[in-house]
Amino acid sequence: MKCKRCRRAGAAVELPSHHAAFCPDCFFVFFRRQVTEGIRKLRLLAPEDRVLVCVSGGKDSLVLWDVLIDEGYETEGLYIDLGIDGYSDRSKEKVVAYASSRGKTPIVVELAKEGIPIPEAARCVRMQECSICGTVKRYFFNRVAAEGKFTVVATGHNLDDETARLLGNLLHWQRGHLARQHPLLPGEEGGLVRKVKPLWRVSEVETAAYGFLKGIDYVNEECPMSEDATSLVYKEALSRIEDRMPGTRIVFYQGFLDPSNPLRKGPEAAAADAARGAEDDAGEGVGAPQACAACGAPTYTETCSFCRLKERVRNARSLRAARGSR
Ligand code: SF4
């Protein structure tokens, strides 16, 4: 099959949802256009932004970093070492190798050094690893961005991630989450940095193809803690629908983002809600953000959810140590 764009080279990527097939060079053009169009449509980034790209070592975040560098944005990468045996080391290697291929050194936060490695913290407080991980990552995304004077934090969530989240929110009628789900979460005075998801228009398959054809070496394995993640069930369901009816995912998500959709309030309203006292993206607190009494980070409660979590882990460790010494 010939490339539908240049009509000369053989097609390397077939995209039924776009009724298209591309050779590698034309696919790069297509993919980057999808990303830049997604950024432009929702005004996610401005040329003068300093972007902190959160990189996990997986394909999505490294591809995002690659596209943003090529598009001329000023970027740095942030890697959070979750302290997961083997997996975290392998992921870090990929991030460091990619960064060095682009003449960069990533910012690395090691949760073991911060006293809160995810698997041990989850055991201590008897919580799901993923919910602890979410709280901890959000905290460091914001803290590193604020300390480094970045204007925006970018994550590699793609169309599959966003539609899986949307389906989950719909199935459980999470009206608050539905109202605020959006690729742009505006920043707020008091130190909450703007967060964006520039890959919202591209699918996981398209991102993987871009990474592969560009020769980006990413970690192939899934995080070992993801086995029970419900988002995988929603992704699987949507993949079956997409296989039978190509293009359904993007129609589903774009329809949801339509400003006339009564379920969605839009980023500005979401920010106003947060200021008035609704739950924020981290699912915490009321009122306008104030400084955490323990660490000074912006929070809607007296102490931030990260400090409260750390305190619980510390207490559980002390209790164990006391029991062990008896
Ligand atoms: Fe964190 Fe869970 Fe994702 Fe692993 S699967 S990176 S623990 S949120």
mmCIF file of C-alpha atoms and ligand atoms in Angstrom:
data_model
loop_
_atom_site.group_PDB
_atom_site.id
_atom_site.type_symbol
_atom_site.label_atom_id
_atom_site.label_comp_id
_atom_site.label_asym_id
_atom_site.label_seq_id
_atom_site.Cartn_x
_atom_site.Cartn_y
_atom_site.Cartn_z
ATOM 1 C CA MET A 1 0.000 0.000 0.000
ATOM 2 C CA LYS A 2 1.273 3.496 -0.890
ATOM 3 C CA CYS A 3 1.392 6.420 1.530
ATOM 4 C CA LYS A 4 -1.847 8.418 1.167
ATOM 5 C CA ARG A 5 -0.002 11.712 1.637
ATOM 6 C CA CYS A 6 3.079 11.613 -0.622
ATOM 7 C CA ARG A 7 1.755 8.776 -2.828
ATOM 8 C CA ARG A 8 5.331 7.641 -3.485
ATOM 9 C CA ALA A 9 6.722 5.702 -0.521
ATOM 10 C CA GLY A 10 5.243 2.516 0.901
ATOM 11 C CA ALA A 11 2.908 2.992 3.879
ATOM 12 C CA ALA A 12 4.341 1.939 7.250
ATOM 13 C CA VAL A 13 1.409 2.955 9.481
ATOM 14 C CA GLU A 14 -2.241 2.338 8.694
ATOM 15 C CA LEU A 15 -4.796 4.427 10.614
ATOM 16 C CA PRO A 16 -8.384 3.246 9.999
ATOM 17 C CA SER A 17 -9.757 5.967 12.282
ATOM 18 C CA HIS A 18 -8.391 8.605 9.866
ATOM 19 C CA HIS A 19 -8.961 6.513 6.687
ATOM 20 C CA ALA A 20 -5.236 6.967 6.084
ATOM 21 C CA ALA A 21 -1.924 5.168 5.743
ATOM 22 C CA PHE A 22 1.449 6.907 5.906
ATOM 23 C CA CYS A 23 5.121 6.331 5.162
ATOM 24 C CA PRO A 24 7.350 7.128 8.167
ATOM 25 C CA ASP A 25 8.173 10.717 7.117
ATOM 26 C CA CYS A 26 4.558 11.613 6.367
ATOM 27 C CA PHE A 27 3.434 9.926 9.604
ATOM 28 C CA PHE A 28 5.821 12.180 11.575
ATOM 29 C CA VAL A 29 4.217 15.216 9.914
ATOM 30 C CA PHE A 30 0.706 13.873 10.627
ATOM 31 C CA PHE A 31 1.475 13.034 14.269
ATOM 32 C CA ARG A 32 3.106 16.356 15.042
ATOM 33 C CA ARG A 33 0.188 18.184 13.426
ATOM 34 C CA GLN A 34 -2.242 16.281 15.620
ATOM 35 C CA VAL A 35 -0.295 17.283 18.731
ATOM 36 C CA THR A 36 0.207 20.926 17.733
ATOM 37 C CA GLU A 37 -3.456 21.201 16.706
ATOM 38 C CA GLY A 38 -4.452 19.813 20.111
ATOM 39 C CA ILE A 39 -2.224 22.405 21.804
ATOM 40 C CA ARG A 40 -3.567 25.245 19.644
ATOM 41 C CA LYS A 41 -7.262 24.340 19.935
ATOM 42 C CA LEU A 42 -7.281 24.290 23.714
ATOM 43 C CA ARG A 43 -4.508 26.876 24.200
ATOM 44 C CA LEU A 44 -2.465 24.442 26.279
ATOM 45 C CA LEU A 45 0.933 26.067 25.710
ATOM 46 C CA ALA A 46 2.334 29.419 24.659
ATOM 47 C CA PRO A 47 5.686 29.844 22.873
ATOM 48 C CA GLU A 48 7.210 31.559 25.928
ATOM 49 C CA ASP A 49 6.265 28.747 28.350
ATOM 50 C CA ARG A 50 8.900 26.884 30.361
ATOM 51 C CA VAL A 51 7.578 23.322 30.282
ATOM 52 C CA LEU A 52 8.303 20.665 32.883
ATOM 53 C CA VAL A 53 7.660 17.340 31.112
ATOM 54 C CA CYS A 54 6.922 14.465 33.484
ATOM 55 C CA VAL A 55 8.684 11.435 32.037
ATOM 56 C CA SER A 56 8.207 7.887 33.298
ATOM 57 C CA GLY A 57 10.443 6.079 30.792
ATOM 58 C CA GLY A 58 7.369 4.829 28.899
ATOM 59 C CA LYS A 59 6.542 5.673 25.297
ATOM 60 C CA ASP A 60 3.946 8.385 25.859
ATOM 61 C CA SER A 61 5.950 10.746 28.013
ATOM 62 C CA LEU A 62 9.183 10.311 26.006
ATOM 63 C CA VAL A 63 7.320 10.887 22.735
ATOM 64 C CA LEU A 64 5.714 13.983 24.253
ATOM 65 C CA TRP A 65 9.124 15.328 25.283
ATOM 66 C CA ASP A 66 10.498 14.565 21.804
ATOM 67 C CA VAL A 67 7.685 16.432 20.025
ATOM 68 C CA LEU A 68 7.875 19.445 22.353
ATOM 69 C CA ILE A 69 11.652 19.718 21.882
ATOM 70 C CA ASP A 70 11.239 19.473 18.094
ATOM 71 C CA GLU A 71 8.501 22.119 18.201
ATOM 72 C CA GLY A 72 10.945 24.497 19.888
ATOM 73 C CA TYR A 73 9.494 24.644 23.415
ATOM 74 C CA GLU A 74 11.843 25.232 26.330
ATOM 75 C CA THR A 75 11.588 21.950 28.261
ATOM 76 C CA GLU A 76 13.154 19.957 31.059
ATOM 77 C CA GLY A 77 12.242 16.385 32.030
ATOM 78 C CA LEU A 78 11.246 15.270 35.525
ATOM 79 C CA TYR A 79 11.618 11.601 36.479
ATOM 80 C CA ILE A 80 10.140 10.370 39.749
ATOM 81 C CA ASP A 81 11.792 7.162 40.941
ATOM 82 C CA LEU A 82 8.912 5.330 42.641
ATOM 83 C CA GLY A 83 11.216 2.855 44.401
ATOM 84 C CA ILE A 84 9.740 -0.211 42.648
ATOM 85 C CA ASP A 85 12.312 -3.037 42.609
ATOM 86 C CA GLY A 86 13.975 -3.378 39.200
ATOM 87 C CA TYR A 87 11.258 -1.552 37.264
ATOM 88 C CA SER A 88 12.209 1.887 38.565
ATOM 89 C CA ASP A 89 15.906 1.399 37.700
ATOM 90 C CA ARG A 90 15.090 0.204 34.190
ATOM 91 C CA SER A 91 12.733 3.137 33.616
ATOM 92 C CA LYS A 92 15.263 5.656 34.879
ATOM 93 C CA GLU A 93 17.918 4.255 32.512
ATOM 94 C CA LYS A 94 15.618 4.905 29.534
ATOM 95 C CA VAL A 95 14.874 8.463 30.668
ATOM 96 C CA VAL A 96 18.538 9.295 31.253
ATOM 97 C CA ALA A 97 19.574 7.763 27.897
ATOM 98 C CA TYR A 98 16.871 9.646 25.980
ATOM 99 C CA ALA A 99 17.644 12.925 27.740
ATOM 100 C CA SER A 100 21.333 12.592 26.995
ATOM 101 C CA SER A 101 20.577 11.907 23.301
ATOM 102 C CA ARG A 102 18.932 15.376 23.288
ATOM 103 C CA GLY A 103 21.753 17.012 25.271
ATOM 104 C CA LYS A 104 19.764 17.148 28.508
ATOM 105 C CA THR A 105 19.922 15.828 32.064
ATOM 106 C CA PRO A 106 16.601 14.972 33.703
ATOM 107 C CA ILE A 107 15.598 16.214 37.140
ATOM 108 C CA VAL A 108 15.292 13.084 39.308
ATOM 109 C CA VAL A 109 13.299 12.764 42.533
ATOM 110 C CA GLU A 110 13.963 9.523 44.446
ATOM 111 C CA LEU A 111 11.024 8.623 46.665
ATOM 112 C CA ALA A 112 13.201 6.268 48.752
ATOM 113 C CA LYS A 113 15.343 9.286 49.713
ATOM 114 C CA GLU A 114 12.165 11.276 50.401
ATOM 115 C CA GLY A 115 11.107 8.545 52.861
ATOM 116 C CA ILE A 116 8.113 7.411 50.829
ATOM 117 C CA PRO A 117 8.907 4.637 48.294
ATOM 118 C CA ILE A 118 5.524 3.577 46.866
ATOM 119 C CA PRO A 119 5.423 -0.209 47.571
ATOM 120 C CA GLU A 120 6.606 0.130 51.178
ATOM 121 C CA ALA A 121 4.389 3.144 51.870
ATOM 122 C CA ALA A 122 1.367 1.228 50.487
ATOM 123 C CA ARG A 123 2.101 -1.728 52.760
ATOM 124 C CA CYS A 124 2.505 0.542 55.788
ATOM 125 C CA VAL A 125 -0.795 2.376 55.399
ATOM 126 C CA ARG A 126 -2.686 -0.487 53.715
ATOM 127 C CA MET A 127 -3.668 1.526 50.663
ATOM 128 C CA GLN A 128 -3.595 0.806 46.913
ATOM 129 C CA GLU A 129 -0.178 1.650 45.435
ATOM 130 C CA CYS A 130 -1.783 3.655 42.632
ATOM 131 C CA SER A 131 -3.730 6.006 44.882
ATOM 132 C CA ILE A 132 -0.592 6.749 46.932
ATOM 133 C CA CYS A 133 1.385 7.155 43.725
ATOM 134 C CA GLY A 134 -1.132 9.709 42.392
ATOM 135 C CA THR A 135 -0.904 11.881 45.501
ATOM 136 C CA VAL A 136 2.889 11.713 45.652
ATOM 137 C CA LYS A 137 3.435 12.396 41.954
ATOM 138 C CA ARG A 138 1.056 15.385 41.897
ATOM 139 C CA TYR A 139 2.897 16.825 44.889
ATOM 140 C CA PHE A 140 6.333 16.578 43.278
ATOM 141 C CA PHE A 141 5.127 17.720 39.836
ATOM 142 C CA ASN A 142 3.916 20.923 41.442
ATOM 143 C CA ARG A 143 6.799 21.365 43.864
ATOM 144 C CA VAL A 144 9.545 20.876 41.256
ATOM 145 C CA ALA A 145 7.691 23.129 38.804
ATOM 146 C CA ALA A 146 7.267 25.909 41.370
ATOM 147 C CA GLU A 147 10.872 25.656 42.617
ATOM 148 C CA GLY A 148 12.273 25.608 39.069
ATOM 149 C CA LYS A 149 10.057 28.490 37.911
ATOM 150 C CA PHE A 150 8.391 26.379 35.234
ATOM 151 C CA THR A 151 5.168 27.906 33.930
ATOM 152 C CA VAL A 152 3.464 24.612 33.100
ATOM 153 C CA VAL A 153 3.618 20.866 33.806
ATOM 154 C CA ALA A 154 2.984 18.513 30.849
ATOM 155 C CA THR A 155 2.089 14.830 31.140
ATOM 156 C CA GLY A 156 1.919 12.144 28.442
ATOM 157 C CA HIS A 157 -1.755 11.133 28.803
ATOM 158 C CA ASN A 158 -3.069 10.162 25.377
ATOM 159 C CA LEU A 159 -6.528 9.739 23.840
ATOM 160 C CA ASP A 160 -6.841 6.171 25.182
ATOM 161 C CA ASP A 161 -6.051 7.340 28.734
ATOM 162 C CA GLU A 162 -8.490 10.227 28.563
ATOM 163 C CA THR A 163 -11.367 8.216 27.056
ATOM 164 C CA ALA A 164 -10.839 5.376 29.575
ATOM 165 C CA ARG A 165 -11.076 7.947 32.355
ATOM 166 C CA LEU A 166 -14.163 9.476 30.762
ATOM 167 C CA LEU A 167 -15.872 6.097 30.439
ATOM 168 C CA GLY A 168 -15.084 5.278 34.081
ATOM 169 C CA ASN A 169 -16.442 8.642 35.226
ATOM 170 C CA LEU A 170 -19.606 8.146 33.169
ATOM 171 C CA LEU A 171 -20.227 4.575 34.304
ATOM 172 C CA HIS A 172 -20.018 5.657 37.925
ATOM 173 C CA TRP A 173 -21.707 9.042 37.357
ATOM 174 C CA GLN A 174 -18.828 10.921 38.923
ATOM 175 C CA ARG A 175 -20.396 14.302 38.176
ATOM 176 C CA GLY A 176 -17.686 16.322 39.924
ATOM 177 C CA HIS A 177 -14.912 14.550 37.994
ATOM 178 C CA LEU A 178 -16.873 14.839 34.739
ATOM 179 C CA ALA A 179 -17.301 18.577 35.225
ATOM 180 C CA ARG A 180 -13.569 19.083 35.588
ATOM 181 C CA GLN A 181 -12.053 16.466 33.246
ATOM 182 C CA HIS A 182 -10.086 18.388 30.629
ATOM 183 C CA PRO A 183 -6.587 18.393 29.037
ATOM 184 C CA LEU A 184 -5.995 21.777 30.704
ATOM 185 C CA LEU A 185 -6.085 22.378 34.434
ATOM 186 C CA PRO A 186 -5.374 26.081 34.927
ATOM 187 C CA GLY A 187 -2.850 27.213 37.525
ATOM 188 C CA GLU A 188 -3.894 29.238 40.520
ATOM 189 C CA GLU A 189 -2.402 31.956 42.619
ATOM 190 C CA GLY A 190 -0.834 30.463 45.688
ATOM 191 C CA GLY A 191 1.519 28.154 43.814
ATOM 192 C CA LEU A 192 -0.607 25.652 41.865
ATOM 193 C CA VAL A 193 1.076 25.341 38.481
ATOM 194 C CA ARG A 194 -0.961 24.857 35.266
ATOM 195 C CA LYS A 195 -1.125 21.237 34.036
ATOM 196 C CA VAL A 196 -1.646 20.136 30.434
ATOM 197 C CA LYS A 197 -1.995 16.916 28.409
ATOM 198 C CA PRO A 198 -0.818 17.783 24.885
ATOM 199 C CA LEU A 199 -1.253 14.211 23.522
ATOM 200 C CA TRP A 200 -5.030 14.192 24.045
ATOM 201 C CA ARG A 201 -5.745 13.865 20.305
ATOM 202 C CA VAL A 202 -3.407 10.941 19.563
ATOM 203 C CA SER A 203 -4.042 7.299 20.397
ATOM 204 C CA GLU A 204 -1.764 4.867 22.185
ATOM 205 C CA VAL A 205 -1.144 2.988 18.907
ATOM 206 C CA GLU A 206 -0.179 6.217 17.120
ATOM 207 C CA THR A 207 2.139 7.229 19.970
ATOM 208 C CA ALA A 208 3.778 3.797 20.000
ATOM 209 C CA ALA A 209 4.263 3.958 16.212
ATOM 210 C CA TYR A 210 5.840 7.415 16.484
ATOM 211 C CA GLY A 211 8.209 6.246 19.236
ATOM 212 C CA PHE A 212 9.173 3.118 17.320
ATOM 213 C CA LEU A 213 9.750 4.848 13.968
ATOM 214 C CA LYS A 214 11.729 7.653 15.636
ATOM 215 C CA GLY A 215 13.932 5.068 17.368
ATOM 216 C CA ILE A 216 13.030 6.245 20.868
ATOM 217 C CA ASP A 217 14.071 3.550 23.318
ATOM 218 C CA TYR A 218 11.367 3.325 25.967
ATOM 219 C CA VAL A 219 10.563 0.853 28.715
ATOM 220 C CA ASN A 220 8.170 -1.721 27.256
ATOM 221 C CA GLU A 221 6.929 -3.357 30.419
ATOM 222 C CA GLU A 222 3.928 -2.010 32.321
ATOM 223 C CA CYS A 223 4.359 -0.843 35.890
ATOM 224 C CA PRO A 224 3.965 -4.029 38.010
ATOM 225 C CA MET A 225 1.436 -2.201 40.184
ATOM 226 C CA SER A 226 -0.918 -1.628 37.227
ATOM 227 C CA GLU A 227 -2.261 -5.201 37.083
ATOM 228 C CA ASP A 228 -5.487 -4.454 38.936
ATOM 229 C CA ALA A 229 -6.004 -0.984 37.501
ATOM 230 C CA THR A 230 -9.650 -0.570 36.466
ATOM 231 C CA SER A 231 -8.568 1.828 33.711
ATOM 232 C CA LEU A 232 -7.243 -1.224 31.818
ATOM 233 C CA VAL A 233 -10.765 -2.701 31.744
ATOM 234 C CA TYR A 234 -12.175 0.508 30.286
ATOM 235 C CA LYS A 235 -9.337 0.697 27.757
ATOM 236 C CA GLU A 236 -9.996 -2.865 26.643
ATOM 237 C CA ALA A 237 -13.720 -2.175 26.215
ATOM 238 C CA LEU A 238 -13.012 0.951 24.170
ATOM 239 C CA SER A 239 -10.440 -0.888 22.032
ATOM 240 C CA ARG A 240 -13.073 -3.481 21.086
ATOM 241 C CA ILE A 241 -15.473 -0.727 20.083
ATOM 242 C CA GLU A 242 -12.731 1.127 18.179
ATOM 243 C CA ASP A 243 -11.800 -2.063 16.272
ATOM 244 C CA ARG A 244 -15.377 -2.458 15.063
ATOM 245 C CA MET A 245 -16.065 1.277 14.597
ATOM 246 C CA PRO A 246 -12.806 3.135 13.886
ATOM 247 C CA GLY A 247 -12.835 6.772 14.974
ATOM 248 C CA THR A 248 -15.248 6.253 17.890
ATOM 249 C CA ARG A 249 -12.698 7.249 20.546
ATOM 250 C CA ILE A 250 -11.945 10.704 19.169
ATOM 251 C CA VAL A 251 -15.646 11.404 18.485
ATOM 252 C CA PHE A 252 -16.457 10.334 22.074
ATOM 253 C CA TYR A 253 -13.817 12.634 23.572
ATOM 254 C CA GLN A 254 -14.266 15.623 21.287
ATOM 255 C CA GLY A 255 -18.020 15.477 21.876
ATOM 256 C CA PHE A 256 -17.369 15.498 25.600
ATOM 257 C CA LEU A 257 -15.037 18.522 25.307
ATOM 258 C CA ASP A 258 -17.592 20.469 23.289
ATOM 259 C CA PRO A 259 -18.352 23.651 25.269
ATOM 260 C CA SER A 260 -22.094 23.019 24.816
ATOM 261 C CA ASN A 261 -21.857 19.714 26.741
ATOM 262 C CA PRO A 262 -23.825 20.324 29.961
ATOM 263 C CA LEU A 263 -21.804 17.674 31.851
ATOM 264 C CA ARG A 264 -18.615 19.639 31.483
ATOM 265 C CA LYS A 265 -17.849 23.014 32.949
ATOM 266 C CA GLY A 266 -14.549 23.811 31.204
ATOM 267 C CA PRO A 267 -11.203 24.686 32.725
ATOM 268 C CA GLU A 268 -12.056 28.221 33.839
ATOM 269 C CA ALA A 269 -15.201 27.102 35.648
ATOM 270 C CA ALA A 270 -13.266 24.217 37.178
ATOM 271 C CA ALA A 271 -10.733 26.681 38.581
ATOM 272 C CA ALA A 272 -13.516 28.910 39.891
ATOM 273 C CA ASP A 273 -15.157 25.858 41.478
ATOM 274 C CA ALA A 274 -11.916 24.975 43.202
ATOM 275 C CA ALA A 275 -11.634 28.508 44.534
ATOM 276 C CA ARG A 276 -15.236 28.352 45.762
ATOM 277 C CA GLY A 277 -14.640 25.125 47.544
ATOM 278 C CA ALA A 278 -15.232 22.173 45.238
ATOM 279 C CA GLU A 279 -12.793 19.271 45.196
ATOM 280 C CA ASP A 280 -9.608 19.950 43.276
ATOM 281 C CA ASP A 281 -7.917 17.524 40.882
ATOM 282 C CA ALA A 282 -6.178 15.861 43.791
ATOM 283 C CA GLY A 283 -9.564 15.246 45.369
ATOM 284 C CA GLU A 284 -8.856 17.297 48.432
ATOM 285 C CA GLY A 285 -9.896 20.328 50.390
ATOM 286 C CA VAL A 286 -12.006 23.460 50.237
ATOM 287 C CA GLY A 287 -11.470 27.197 49.695
ATOM 288 C CA ALA A 288 -8.691 29.046 47.905
ATOM 289 C CA PRO A 289 -5.262 27.383 48.199
ATOM 290 C CA GLN A 290 -3.199 28.253 51.237
ATOM 291 C CA ALA A 291 0.278 27.198 52.371
ATOM 292 C CA CYS A 292 0.534 23.748 53.997
ATOM 293 C CA ALA A 293 1.346 24.147 57.690
ATOM 294 C CA ALA A 294 4.044 21.478 57.434
ATOM 295 C CA CYS A 295 5.789 22.001 54.076
ATOM 296 C CA GLY A 296 4.399 25.251 52.630
ATOM 297 C CA ALA A 297 2.983 23.624 49.477
ATOM 298 C CA PRO A 298 -0.358 24.957 48.183
ATOM 299 C CA THR A 299 -3.280 23.076 49.684
ATOM 300 C CA TYR A 300 -6.976 23.443 50.438
ATOM 301 C CA THR A 301 -6.622 21.998 53.923
ATOM 302 C CA GLU A 302 -4.358 22.858 56.846
ATOM 303 C CA THR A 303 -1.745 20.263 55.900
ATOM 304 C CA CYS A 304 -1.426 18.954 52.343
ATOM 305 C CA SER A 305 -2.381 15.388 51.409
ATOM 306 C CA PHE A 306 1.308 14.526 50.860
ATOM 307 C CA CYS A 307 2.330 15.578 54.380
ATOM 308 C CA ARG A 308 -0.665 13.753 55.868
ATOM 309 C CA LEU A 309 0.306 10.619 53.970
ATOM 310 C CA LYS A 310 3.944 10.893 55.064
ATOM 311 C CA GLU A 311 2.818 11.269 58.641
ATOM 312 C CA ARG A 312 0.690 8.118 58.403
ATOM 313 C CA VAL A 313 3.628 6.178 56.931
ATOM 314 C CA ARG A 314 5.940 7.455 59.681
ATOM 315 C CA ASN A 315 3.467 6.443 62.395
ATOM 316 C CA ALA A 316 2.955 2.985 60.879
ATOM 317 C CA ARG A 317 6.735 2.456 60.728
ATOM 318 C CA SER A 318 7.170 3.501 64.372
ATOM 319 C CA LEU A 319 4.363 1.153 65.425
ATOM 320 C CA ARG A 320 5.969 -1.746 63.582
ATOM 321 C CA ALA A 321 9.372 -0.971 65.078
ATOM 322 C CA ALA A 322 7.848 -0.813 68.581
ATOM 323 C CA ARG A 323 6.085 -4.165 68.061
ATOM 324 C CA GLY A 324 9.307 -5.684 66.685
ATOM 325 C CA SER A 325 11.337 -4.619 69.724
ATOM 326 C CA ARG A 326 8.896 -6.229 72.169
HETATM 327 FE FE1 SF4 B 1 1.956 4.649 39.865
HETATM 328 FE FE2 SF4 B 1 0.038 2.785 39.761
HETATM 329 FE FE3 SF4 B 1 0.838 4.004 37.529
HETATM 330 FE FE4 SF4 B 1 2.465 2.274 38.767
HETATM 331 S S1 SF4 B 1 0.485 1.795 37.793
HETATM 332 S S2 SF4 B 1 3.023 4.263 37.940
HETATM 333 S S3 SF4 B 1 1.979 2.656 40.901
HETATM 334 S S4 SF4 B 1 -0.181 4.965 39.268
#
